[in-house]
Coordinates of C-alpha atoms and ligand atoms in Angstrom, one line a residue:
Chain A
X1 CA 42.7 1.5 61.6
X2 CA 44.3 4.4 62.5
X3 CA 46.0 5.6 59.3
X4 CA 48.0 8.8 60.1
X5 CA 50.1 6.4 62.9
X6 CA 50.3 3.4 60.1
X7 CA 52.1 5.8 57.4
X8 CA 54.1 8.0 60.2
X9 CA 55.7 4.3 61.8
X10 CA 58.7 3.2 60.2
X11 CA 57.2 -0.2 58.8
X12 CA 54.6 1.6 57.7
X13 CA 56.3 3.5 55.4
X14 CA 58.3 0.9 53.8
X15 CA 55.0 -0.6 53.5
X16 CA 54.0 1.9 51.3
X17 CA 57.7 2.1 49.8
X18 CA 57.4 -1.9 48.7
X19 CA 53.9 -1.7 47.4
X20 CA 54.5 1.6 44.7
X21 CA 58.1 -0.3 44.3
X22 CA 56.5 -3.6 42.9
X23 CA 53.8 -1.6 41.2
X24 CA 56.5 0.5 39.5
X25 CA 58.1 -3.1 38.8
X26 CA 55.1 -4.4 37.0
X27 CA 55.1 -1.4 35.0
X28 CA 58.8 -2.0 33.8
X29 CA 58.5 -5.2 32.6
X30 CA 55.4 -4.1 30.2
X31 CA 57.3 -1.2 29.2
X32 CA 60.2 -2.9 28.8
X33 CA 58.9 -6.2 26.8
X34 CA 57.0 -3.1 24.2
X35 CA 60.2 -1.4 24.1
X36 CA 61.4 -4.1 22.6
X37 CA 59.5 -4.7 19.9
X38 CA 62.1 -1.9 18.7
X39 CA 65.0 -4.3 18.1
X40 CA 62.3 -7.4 17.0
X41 CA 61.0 -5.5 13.8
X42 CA 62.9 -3.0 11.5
X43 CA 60.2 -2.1 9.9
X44 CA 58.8 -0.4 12.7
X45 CA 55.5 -1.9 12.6
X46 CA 55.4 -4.3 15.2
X47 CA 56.6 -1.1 17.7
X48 CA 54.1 1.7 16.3
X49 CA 51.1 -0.8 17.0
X50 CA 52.3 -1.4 20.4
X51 CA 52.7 2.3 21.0
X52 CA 49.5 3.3 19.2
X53 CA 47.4 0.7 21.4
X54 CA 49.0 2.0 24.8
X55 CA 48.1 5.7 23.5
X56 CA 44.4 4.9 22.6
X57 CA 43.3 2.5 24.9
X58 CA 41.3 3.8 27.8
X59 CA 42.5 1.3 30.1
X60 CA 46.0 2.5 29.8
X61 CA 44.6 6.0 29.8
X62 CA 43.4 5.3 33.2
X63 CA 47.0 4.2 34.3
X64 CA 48.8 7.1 33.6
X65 CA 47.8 8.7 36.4
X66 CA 48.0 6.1 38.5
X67 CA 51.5 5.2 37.6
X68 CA 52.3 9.2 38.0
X69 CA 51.2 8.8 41.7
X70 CA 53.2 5.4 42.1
X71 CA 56.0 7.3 41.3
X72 CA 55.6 10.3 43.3
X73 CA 54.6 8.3 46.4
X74 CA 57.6 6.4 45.9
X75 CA 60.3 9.0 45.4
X76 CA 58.3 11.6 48.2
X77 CA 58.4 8.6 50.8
X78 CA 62.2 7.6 49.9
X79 CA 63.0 11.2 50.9
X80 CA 61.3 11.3 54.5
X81 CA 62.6 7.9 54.9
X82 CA 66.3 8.3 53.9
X83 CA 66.0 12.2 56.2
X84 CA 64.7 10.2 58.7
X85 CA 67.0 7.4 58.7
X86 CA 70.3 9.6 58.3
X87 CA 68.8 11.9 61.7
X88 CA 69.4 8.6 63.6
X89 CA 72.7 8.8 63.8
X90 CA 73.7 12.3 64.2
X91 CA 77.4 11.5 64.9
X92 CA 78.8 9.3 61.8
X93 CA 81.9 7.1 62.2
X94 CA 85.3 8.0 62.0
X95 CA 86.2 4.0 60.3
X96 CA 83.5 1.8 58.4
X97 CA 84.0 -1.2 56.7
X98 CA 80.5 -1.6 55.5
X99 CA 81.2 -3.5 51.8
X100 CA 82.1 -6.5 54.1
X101 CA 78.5 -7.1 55.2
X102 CA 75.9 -6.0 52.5
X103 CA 75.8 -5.1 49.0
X104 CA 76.5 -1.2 47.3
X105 CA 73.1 -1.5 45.9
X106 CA 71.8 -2.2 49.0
X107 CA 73.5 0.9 50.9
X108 CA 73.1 3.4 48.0
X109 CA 69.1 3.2 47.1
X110 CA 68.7 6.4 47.3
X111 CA 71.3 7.9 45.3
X112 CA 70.6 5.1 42.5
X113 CA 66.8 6.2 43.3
X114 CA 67.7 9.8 43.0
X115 CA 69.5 9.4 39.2
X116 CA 66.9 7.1 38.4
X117 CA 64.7 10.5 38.4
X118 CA 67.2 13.0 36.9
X119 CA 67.2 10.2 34.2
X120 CA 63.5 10.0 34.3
X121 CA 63.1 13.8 33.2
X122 CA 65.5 13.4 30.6
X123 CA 63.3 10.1 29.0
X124 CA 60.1 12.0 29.2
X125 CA 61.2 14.8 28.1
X126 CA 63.0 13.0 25.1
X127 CA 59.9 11.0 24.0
X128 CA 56.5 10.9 26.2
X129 CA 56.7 14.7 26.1
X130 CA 57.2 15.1 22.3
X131 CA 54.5 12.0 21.5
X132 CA 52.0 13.4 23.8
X133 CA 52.3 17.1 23.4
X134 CA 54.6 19.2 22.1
X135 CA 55.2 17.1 18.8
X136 CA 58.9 16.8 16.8
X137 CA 59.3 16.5 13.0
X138 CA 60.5 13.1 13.6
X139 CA 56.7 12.2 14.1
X140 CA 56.1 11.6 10.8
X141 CA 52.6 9.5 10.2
X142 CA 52.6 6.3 8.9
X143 CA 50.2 3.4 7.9
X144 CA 49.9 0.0 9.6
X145 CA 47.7 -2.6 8.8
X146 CA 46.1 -3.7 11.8
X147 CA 43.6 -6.6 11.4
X148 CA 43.9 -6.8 7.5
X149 CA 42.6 -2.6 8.0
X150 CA 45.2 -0.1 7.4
X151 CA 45.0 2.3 10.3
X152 CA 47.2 5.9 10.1
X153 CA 49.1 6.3 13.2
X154 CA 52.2 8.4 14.4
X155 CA 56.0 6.6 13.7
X156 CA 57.2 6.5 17.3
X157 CA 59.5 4.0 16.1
X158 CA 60.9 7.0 13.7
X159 CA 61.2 9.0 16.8
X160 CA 63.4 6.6 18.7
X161 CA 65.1 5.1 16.2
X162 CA 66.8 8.1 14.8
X163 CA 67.4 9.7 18.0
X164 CA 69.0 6.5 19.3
X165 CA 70.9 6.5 16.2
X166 CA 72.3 10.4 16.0
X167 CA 72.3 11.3 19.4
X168 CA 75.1 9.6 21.2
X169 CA 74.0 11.9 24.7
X170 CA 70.6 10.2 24.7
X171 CA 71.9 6.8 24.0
X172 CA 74.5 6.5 26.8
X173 CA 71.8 8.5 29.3
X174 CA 69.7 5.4 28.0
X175 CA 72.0 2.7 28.9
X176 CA 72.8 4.2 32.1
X177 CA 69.3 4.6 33.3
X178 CA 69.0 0.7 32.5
X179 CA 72.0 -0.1 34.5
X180 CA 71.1 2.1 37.4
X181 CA 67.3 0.8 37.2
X182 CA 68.6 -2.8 37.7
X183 CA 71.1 -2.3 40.1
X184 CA 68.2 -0.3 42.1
X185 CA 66.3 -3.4 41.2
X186 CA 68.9 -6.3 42.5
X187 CA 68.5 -5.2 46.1
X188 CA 64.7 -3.3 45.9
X189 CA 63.0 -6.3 44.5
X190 CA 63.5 -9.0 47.5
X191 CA 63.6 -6.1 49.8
X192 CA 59.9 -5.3 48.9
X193 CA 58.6 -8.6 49.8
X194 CA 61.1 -8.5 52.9
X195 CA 59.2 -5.6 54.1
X196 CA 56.0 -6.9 53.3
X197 CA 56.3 -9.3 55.5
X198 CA 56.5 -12.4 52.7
X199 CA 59.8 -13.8 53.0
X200 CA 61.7 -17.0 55.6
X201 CA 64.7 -18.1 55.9
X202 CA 63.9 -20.3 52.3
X203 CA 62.2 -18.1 50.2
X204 CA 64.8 -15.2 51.0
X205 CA 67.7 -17.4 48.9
X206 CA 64.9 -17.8 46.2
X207 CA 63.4 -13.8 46.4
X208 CA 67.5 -12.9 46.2
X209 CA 68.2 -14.6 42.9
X210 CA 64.9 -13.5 41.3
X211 CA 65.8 -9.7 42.5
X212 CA 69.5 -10.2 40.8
X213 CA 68.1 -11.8 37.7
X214 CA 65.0 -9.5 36.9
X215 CA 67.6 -6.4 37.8
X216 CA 70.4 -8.1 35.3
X217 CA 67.1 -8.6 32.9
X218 CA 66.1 -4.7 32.9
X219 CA 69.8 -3.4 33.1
X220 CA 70.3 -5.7 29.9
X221 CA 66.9 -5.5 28.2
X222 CA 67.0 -1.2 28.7
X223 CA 70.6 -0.9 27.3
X224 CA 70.8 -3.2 24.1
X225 CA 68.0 -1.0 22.7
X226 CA 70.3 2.2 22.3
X227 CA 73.7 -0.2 21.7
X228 CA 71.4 -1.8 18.5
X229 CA 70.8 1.4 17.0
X230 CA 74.8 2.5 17.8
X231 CA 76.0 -0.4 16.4
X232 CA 73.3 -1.4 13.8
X233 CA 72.7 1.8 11.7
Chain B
X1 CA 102.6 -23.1 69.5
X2 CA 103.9 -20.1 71.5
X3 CA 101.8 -16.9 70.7
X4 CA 103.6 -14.5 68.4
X5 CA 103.9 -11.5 70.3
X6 CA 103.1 -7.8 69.2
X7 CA 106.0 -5.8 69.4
X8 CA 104.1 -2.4 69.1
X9 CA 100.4 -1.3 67.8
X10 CA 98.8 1.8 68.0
X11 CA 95.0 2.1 69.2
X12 CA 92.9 5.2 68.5
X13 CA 90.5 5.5 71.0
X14 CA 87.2 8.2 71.2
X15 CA 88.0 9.8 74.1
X16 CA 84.7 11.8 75.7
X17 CA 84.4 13.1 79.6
X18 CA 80.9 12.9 79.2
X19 CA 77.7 13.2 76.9
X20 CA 77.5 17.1 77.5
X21 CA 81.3 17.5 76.7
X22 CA 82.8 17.2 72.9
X23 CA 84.8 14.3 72.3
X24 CA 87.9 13.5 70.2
X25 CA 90.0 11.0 69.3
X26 CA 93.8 9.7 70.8
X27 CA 96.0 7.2 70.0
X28 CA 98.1 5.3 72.3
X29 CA 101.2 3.2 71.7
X30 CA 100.6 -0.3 73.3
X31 CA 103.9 -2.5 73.7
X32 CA 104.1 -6.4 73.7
X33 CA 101.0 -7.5 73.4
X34 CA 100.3 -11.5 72.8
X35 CA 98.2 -12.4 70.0
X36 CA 97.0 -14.8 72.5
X37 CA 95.5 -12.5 74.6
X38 CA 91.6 -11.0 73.8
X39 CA 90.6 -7.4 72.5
X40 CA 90.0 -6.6 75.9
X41 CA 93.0 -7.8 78.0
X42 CA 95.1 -5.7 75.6
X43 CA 92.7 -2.5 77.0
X44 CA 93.4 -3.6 80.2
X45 CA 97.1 -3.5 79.2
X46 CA 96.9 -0.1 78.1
X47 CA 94.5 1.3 81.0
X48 CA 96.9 -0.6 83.5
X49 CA 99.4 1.8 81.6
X50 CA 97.0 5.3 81.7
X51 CA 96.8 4.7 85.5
X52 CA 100.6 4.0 85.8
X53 CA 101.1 7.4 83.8
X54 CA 98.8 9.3 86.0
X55 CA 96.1 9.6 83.3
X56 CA 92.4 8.7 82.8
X57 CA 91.8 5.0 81.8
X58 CA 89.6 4.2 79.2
X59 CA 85.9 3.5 79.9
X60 CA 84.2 0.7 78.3
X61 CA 81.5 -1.9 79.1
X62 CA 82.3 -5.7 79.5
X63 CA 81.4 -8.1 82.3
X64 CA 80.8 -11.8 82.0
X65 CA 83.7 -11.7 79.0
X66 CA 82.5 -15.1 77.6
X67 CA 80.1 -13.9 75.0
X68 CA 77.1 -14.4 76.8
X69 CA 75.9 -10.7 78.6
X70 CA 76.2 -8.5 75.9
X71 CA 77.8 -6.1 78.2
X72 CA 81.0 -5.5 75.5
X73 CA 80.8 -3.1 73.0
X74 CA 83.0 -1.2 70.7
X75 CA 83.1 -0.9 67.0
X76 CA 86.5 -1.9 66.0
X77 CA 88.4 -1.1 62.8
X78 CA 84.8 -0.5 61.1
X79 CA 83.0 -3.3 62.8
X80 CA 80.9 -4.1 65.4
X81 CA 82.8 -6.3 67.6
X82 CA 85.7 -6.2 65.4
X83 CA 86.8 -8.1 62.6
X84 CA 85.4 -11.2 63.0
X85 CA 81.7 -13.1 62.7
X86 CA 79.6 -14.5 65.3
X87 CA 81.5 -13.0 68.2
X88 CA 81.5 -10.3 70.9
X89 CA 84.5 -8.3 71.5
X90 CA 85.5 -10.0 74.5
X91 CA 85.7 -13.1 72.2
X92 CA 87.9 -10.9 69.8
X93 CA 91.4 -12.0 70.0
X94 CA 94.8 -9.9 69.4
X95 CA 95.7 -12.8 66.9
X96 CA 93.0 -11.0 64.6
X97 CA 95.7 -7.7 64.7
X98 CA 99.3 -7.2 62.7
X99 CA 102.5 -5.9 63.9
X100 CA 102.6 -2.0 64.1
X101 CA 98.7 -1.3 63.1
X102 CA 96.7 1.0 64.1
X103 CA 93.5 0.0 65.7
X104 CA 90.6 2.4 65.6
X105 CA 87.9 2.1 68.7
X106 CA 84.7 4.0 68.5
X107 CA 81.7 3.4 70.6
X108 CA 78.2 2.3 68.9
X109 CA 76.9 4.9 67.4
X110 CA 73.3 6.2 67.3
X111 CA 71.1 8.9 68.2
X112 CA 69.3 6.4 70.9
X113 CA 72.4 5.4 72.2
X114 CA 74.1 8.0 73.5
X115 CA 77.8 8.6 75.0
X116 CA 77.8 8.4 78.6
X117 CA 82.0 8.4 79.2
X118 CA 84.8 7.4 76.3
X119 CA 83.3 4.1 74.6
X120 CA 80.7 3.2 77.0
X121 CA 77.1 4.1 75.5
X122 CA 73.9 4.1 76.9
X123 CA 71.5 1.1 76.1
X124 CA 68.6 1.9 78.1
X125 CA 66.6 2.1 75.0
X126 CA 66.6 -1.4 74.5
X127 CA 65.3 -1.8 78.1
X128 CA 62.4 0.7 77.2
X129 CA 61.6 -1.3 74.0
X130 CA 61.3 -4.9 76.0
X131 CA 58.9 -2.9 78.6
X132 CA 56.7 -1.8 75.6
X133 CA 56.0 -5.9 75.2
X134 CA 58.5 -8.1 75.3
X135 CA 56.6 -10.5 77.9
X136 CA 54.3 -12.5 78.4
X137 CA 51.7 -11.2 80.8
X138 CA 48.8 -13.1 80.3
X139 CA 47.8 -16.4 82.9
X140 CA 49.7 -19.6 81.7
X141 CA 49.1 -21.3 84.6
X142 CA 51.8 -23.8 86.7
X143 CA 54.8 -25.5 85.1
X144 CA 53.1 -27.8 82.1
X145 CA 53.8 -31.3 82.6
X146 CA 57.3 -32.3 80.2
X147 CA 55.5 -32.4 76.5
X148 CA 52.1 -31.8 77.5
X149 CA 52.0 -28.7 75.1
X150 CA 52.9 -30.3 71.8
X151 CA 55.5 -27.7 70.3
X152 CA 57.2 -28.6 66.5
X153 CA 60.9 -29.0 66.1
X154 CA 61.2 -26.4 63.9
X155 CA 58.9 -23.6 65.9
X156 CA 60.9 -24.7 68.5
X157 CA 64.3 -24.6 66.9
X158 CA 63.9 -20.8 65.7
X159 CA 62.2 -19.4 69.1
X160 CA 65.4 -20.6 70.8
X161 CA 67.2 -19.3 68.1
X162 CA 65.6 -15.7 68.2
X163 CA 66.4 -16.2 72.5
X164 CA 69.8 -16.3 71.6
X165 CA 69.9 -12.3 71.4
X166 CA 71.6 -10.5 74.2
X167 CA 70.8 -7.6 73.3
X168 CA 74.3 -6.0 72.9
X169 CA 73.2 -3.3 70.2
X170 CA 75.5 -4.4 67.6
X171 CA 73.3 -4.6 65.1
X172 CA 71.7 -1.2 65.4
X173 CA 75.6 -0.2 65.6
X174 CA 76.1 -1.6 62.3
X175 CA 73.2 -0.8 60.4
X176 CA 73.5 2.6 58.4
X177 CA 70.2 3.4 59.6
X178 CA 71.0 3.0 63.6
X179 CA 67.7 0.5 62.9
X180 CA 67.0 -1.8 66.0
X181 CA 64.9 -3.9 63.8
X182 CA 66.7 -7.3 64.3
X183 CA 66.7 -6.7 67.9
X184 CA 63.4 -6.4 67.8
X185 CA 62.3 -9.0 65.6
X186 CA 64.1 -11.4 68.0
X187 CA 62.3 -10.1 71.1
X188 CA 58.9 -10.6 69.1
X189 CA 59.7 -13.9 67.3
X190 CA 61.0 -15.7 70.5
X191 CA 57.8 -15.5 72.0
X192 CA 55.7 -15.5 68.8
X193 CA 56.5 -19.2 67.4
X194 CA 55.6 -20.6 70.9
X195 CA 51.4 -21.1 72.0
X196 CA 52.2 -19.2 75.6
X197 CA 53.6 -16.1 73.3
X198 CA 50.8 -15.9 71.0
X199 CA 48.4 -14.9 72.5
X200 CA 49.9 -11.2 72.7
X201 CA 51.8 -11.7 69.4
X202 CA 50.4 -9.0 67.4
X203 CA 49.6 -6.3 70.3
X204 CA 53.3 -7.1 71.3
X205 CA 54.7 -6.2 67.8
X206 CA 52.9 -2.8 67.5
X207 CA 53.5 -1.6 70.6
X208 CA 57.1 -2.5 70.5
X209 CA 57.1 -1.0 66.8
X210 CA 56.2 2.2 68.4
X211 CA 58.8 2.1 71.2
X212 CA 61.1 1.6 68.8
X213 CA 60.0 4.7 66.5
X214 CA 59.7 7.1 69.3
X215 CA 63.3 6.3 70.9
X216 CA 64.7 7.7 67.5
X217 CA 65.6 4.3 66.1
X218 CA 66.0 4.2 62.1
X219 CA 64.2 2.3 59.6
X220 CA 65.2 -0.9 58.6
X221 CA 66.0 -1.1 54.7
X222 CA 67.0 -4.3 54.2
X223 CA 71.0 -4.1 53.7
X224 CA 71.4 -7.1 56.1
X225 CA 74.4 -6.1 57.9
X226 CA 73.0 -6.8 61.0
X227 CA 72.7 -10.5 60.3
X228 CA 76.1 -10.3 59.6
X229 CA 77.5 -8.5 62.8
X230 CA 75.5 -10.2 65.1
X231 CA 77.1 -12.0 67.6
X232 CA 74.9 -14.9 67.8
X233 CA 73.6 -14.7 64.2
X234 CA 70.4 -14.0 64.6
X235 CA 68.8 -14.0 61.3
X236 CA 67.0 -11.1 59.0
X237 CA 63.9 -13.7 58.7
X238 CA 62.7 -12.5 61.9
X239 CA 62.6 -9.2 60.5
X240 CA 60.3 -10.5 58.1
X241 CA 58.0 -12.2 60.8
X242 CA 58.0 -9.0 62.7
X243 CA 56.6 -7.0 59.6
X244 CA 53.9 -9.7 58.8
X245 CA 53.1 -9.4 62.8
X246 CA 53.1 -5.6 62.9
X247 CA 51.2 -4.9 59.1
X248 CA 48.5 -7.8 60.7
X249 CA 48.0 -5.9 63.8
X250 CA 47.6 -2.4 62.1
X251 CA 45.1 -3.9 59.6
X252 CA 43.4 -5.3 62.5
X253 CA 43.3 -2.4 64.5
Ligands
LIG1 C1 62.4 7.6 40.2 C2 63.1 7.6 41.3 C3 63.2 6.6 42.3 C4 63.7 6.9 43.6 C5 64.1 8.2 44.1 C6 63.7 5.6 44.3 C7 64.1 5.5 45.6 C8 64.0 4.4 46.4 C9 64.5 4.3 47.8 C10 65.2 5.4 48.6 C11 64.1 3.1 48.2 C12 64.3 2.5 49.6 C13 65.6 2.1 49.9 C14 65.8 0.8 50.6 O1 64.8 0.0 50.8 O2 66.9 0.6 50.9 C15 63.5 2.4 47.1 C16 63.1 1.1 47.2 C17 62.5 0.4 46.1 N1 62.3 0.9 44.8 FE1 62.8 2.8 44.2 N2 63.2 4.6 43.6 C18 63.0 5.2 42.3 C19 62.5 4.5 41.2 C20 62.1 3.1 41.3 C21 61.6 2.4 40.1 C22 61.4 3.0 38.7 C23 61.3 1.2 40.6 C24 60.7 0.0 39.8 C25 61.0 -0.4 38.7 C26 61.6 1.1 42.0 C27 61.4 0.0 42.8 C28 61.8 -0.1 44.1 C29 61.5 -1.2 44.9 C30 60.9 -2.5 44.5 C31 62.0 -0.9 46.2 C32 62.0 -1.8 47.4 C33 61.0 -1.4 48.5 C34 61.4 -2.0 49.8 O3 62.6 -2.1 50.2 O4 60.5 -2.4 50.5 N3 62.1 2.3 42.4 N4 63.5 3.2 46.0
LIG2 S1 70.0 -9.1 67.5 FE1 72.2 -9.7 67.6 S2 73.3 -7.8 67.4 FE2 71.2 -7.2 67.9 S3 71.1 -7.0 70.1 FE3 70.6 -9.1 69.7 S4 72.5 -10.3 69.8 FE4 73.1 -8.1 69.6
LIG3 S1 81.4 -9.1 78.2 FE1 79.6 -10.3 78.3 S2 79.3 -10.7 76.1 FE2 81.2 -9.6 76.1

């Protein structure tokens, strides 16, 4: 197989768009279903063990990496492919009446795509940065049993929680990275398999639904984590 | 019922000498105009008019004006082929149009399908992608004897289906990529889903793939606006059976 031809033809980079799309899907809903442990358990336990597991295990230590290059295959390729797609037609239309024949979502991946990232660098930079590296004296330690053994771990729930709960500028960047993911999601999701090649005129009706309610699920799940904390505390 | 007539509309036209030349836009007034009459008798009309007033009529492409060619073009107040579904333009009718509007005509636009004169574009793209593979070449033989090649209902329903396309551009005009991937899912799948047209199925897809690519077509992303626009409805599935042809293919190759 001639690879450089596969990845230069146009299916073949929505190939690879749709694969590191549903990978980075997979990843959401385990990130998401931890996340909210937050709003399951005041206490903070059920959250820290969850977070302390995904920072120890090696399994998960060998999917950081991996996820890293989901992501930057994903966001690179959306930028040749959006270039590529916008040099097509190099004289626009004076009158469009495009809302009458496909969704926003549909028509504005990238730019949902594109604050997708700036809210990326924000999250990471809020928490994986702080957890994993540079620290933040809302990382106090705390003890957990785990097993019937009491096991010393870092309170990540502290972390969020009081961020969530002071910080009104990460709270609202929170819910709108939720909202934005799942929009990006209600269109991206039955697209993937569309491009893959798995889809007919039945399973398109079914693929559609599923891609609006997984993108209601994460645009939901993401933003009642910060409005809990709001409204809660 | 006598058709209402239109006392006065207004239709801005791209006007463009040729592809070297820059082009612009002008608007016409066009007086008593039927709603009876189609899109394209009220151009008539107004190039009936131009010539009258000395001027240059409008160029644009129609010829068998019954929907069946795909000769007609124009994108019409937004749309391809106007504001209606399942249609061509020369199935448009002025009945579609209100008193004293102003109708904006711009020809497809795409970086494969460029201006030759006013509204009339050049297609010969599409011609290059059905030359890449959109055939059948190998030996089939004589005419088959009437159901001696067992074909399902269904196969046979969606190959004539996919047939349907006549390949008037539409949907690469409406997609925001300028993709000609419905076009060329229909050209694929019409042959695919019948035994004569499998044979080449996959070879056909990739090399028509790579026409496509190389005439400066976009990507297809899915919005499914071409499904929409198309004149004879053809639907985004093929896309789907294109993909599955073409990814099948490369991994063969
Ligand atoms: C971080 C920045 C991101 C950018 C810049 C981005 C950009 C894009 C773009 C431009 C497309 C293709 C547009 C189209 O098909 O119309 C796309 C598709 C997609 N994205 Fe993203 N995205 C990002 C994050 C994500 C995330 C976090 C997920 C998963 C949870 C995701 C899942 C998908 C899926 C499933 C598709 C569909 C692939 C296909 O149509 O075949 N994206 N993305
Ligand atoms: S697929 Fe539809 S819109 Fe596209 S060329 Fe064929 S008939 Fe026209
Ligand atoms: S002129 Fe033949 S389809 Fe419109």
């Amino acid at each position: 197989m001639s690879k450089g031809s596969f990845l230069s033809a146009s299916i073949g980079r929505k190939f690879l768009m749709s694969i590191t799309g549903l990978f980075l899907v997979t990843f959401i809903i385990v990130h998401l279903t931890l996340n909210l442990f937050l709003i399951f358990d005041d206490s903070g336990d059920l959250f820290n063990l969850a977070a302390h597991f995904m920072a120890t295990n090696p399994l998960i230590k060998i999917m950081e990496p991996v996820l890293a290059i989901g992501f930057g295959v994903h966001i690179l390729w959306s930028i040749i492919i959006t270039v590529q797609n916008m040099r097509a037609r190099p004289v626009g239309y004076n009158k469009t009446s495009q809302s009458v024949n496909s969704t926003w979502a549909s028509r504005n991946m990238f730019i949902l795509g594109g604050l997708i990232f700036v809210f990326l660098g924000i999250h990471l930079y809020a928490f994986w940065w702080k957890m994993k590296f540079a620290g933040d004296p809302l990382l106090t330690h705390t003890t957990v049993m785990q097993g019937g053994v009491p096991v010393e771990m870092e309170n990540a729930y502290n972390l969020v929680a009081t961020m969530f709960k002071q910080s009104l500028f990460y709270s609202i960047t929170h819910i709108l990275g939720g909202v934005l993911l799942g929009l990006h999601i209600t269109h991206g999701f039955w697209s993937a398999f569309q491009t893959i090649g798995l889809n007919n005129h039945l399973w398109r009706k079914r693929l559609f639904v599923l891609a609006n309610i997984i993108g209601w699920i994460f645009a939901i799940g993401f933003s009642i984590i910060p409005l809990y904390f709001m409204i809660k505390f | 019922m006598a058709d209402i007539t239109l006392k006065k509309i207004y239709v801005k036209v791209w006007r463009q000498n040729s592809a070297k030349e820059k082009g612009r836009f002008e608007t016409y007034e066009v007086e008593n105009i039927s709603q009876g009459s189609s899109f394209l008798e009220m151009l008539d009309i107004l190039n009936d008019k131009l010539i009258r007033e000395g001027k240059d009529p409008i160029a644009f492409d129609h010829d068998c004006r019954e929907g069946i060619c795909g000769m007609c073009s124009l994108y019409i107040n937004g749309r391809a082929h106007g504001p209606d579904r399942d249609i061509t333009t020369c199935q448009l009718h002025m009945r579609k149009f209100n008193e004293g509007e102003t109708i904006t005509i711009e020809p497809w636009r795409a970086g494969a399908f460029p201006v030759i004169k006013d509204l009339i574009v050049d297609r010969t793209a599409f011609e290059k992608i059905q030359q890449a593979g959109g055939f059948v070449s190998v030996n089939t033989g004589g005419i088959p004897d009437g159901n001696a090649i067992p074909i399902g209902y269904d196969d046979a329903e969606e190959a004539m289906d996919a047939a349907s396309c006549i390949g008037c551009g539409a949907c690469v005009a409406t997609c925001k990529n300028s993709s000609a991937m419905l076009f060329v899912a229909a050209k694929v799948s019409q042959l695919a889903k019948l035994p004569q047209g499998k044979v080449e199925a996959k070879r056909r897809a990739r090399n028509m793939v790579t026409k496509m690519d190389e005439l400066g077509f976009g990507g297809c992303t899915n919005t499914g606006a071409c499904e929409l626009e198309c004149p004879k409805g053809i639907s985004i599935s093929h896309i789907a059976r294109l993909n599955r042809e073409y990814l099948v293919a490369k991994l063969a190759e």
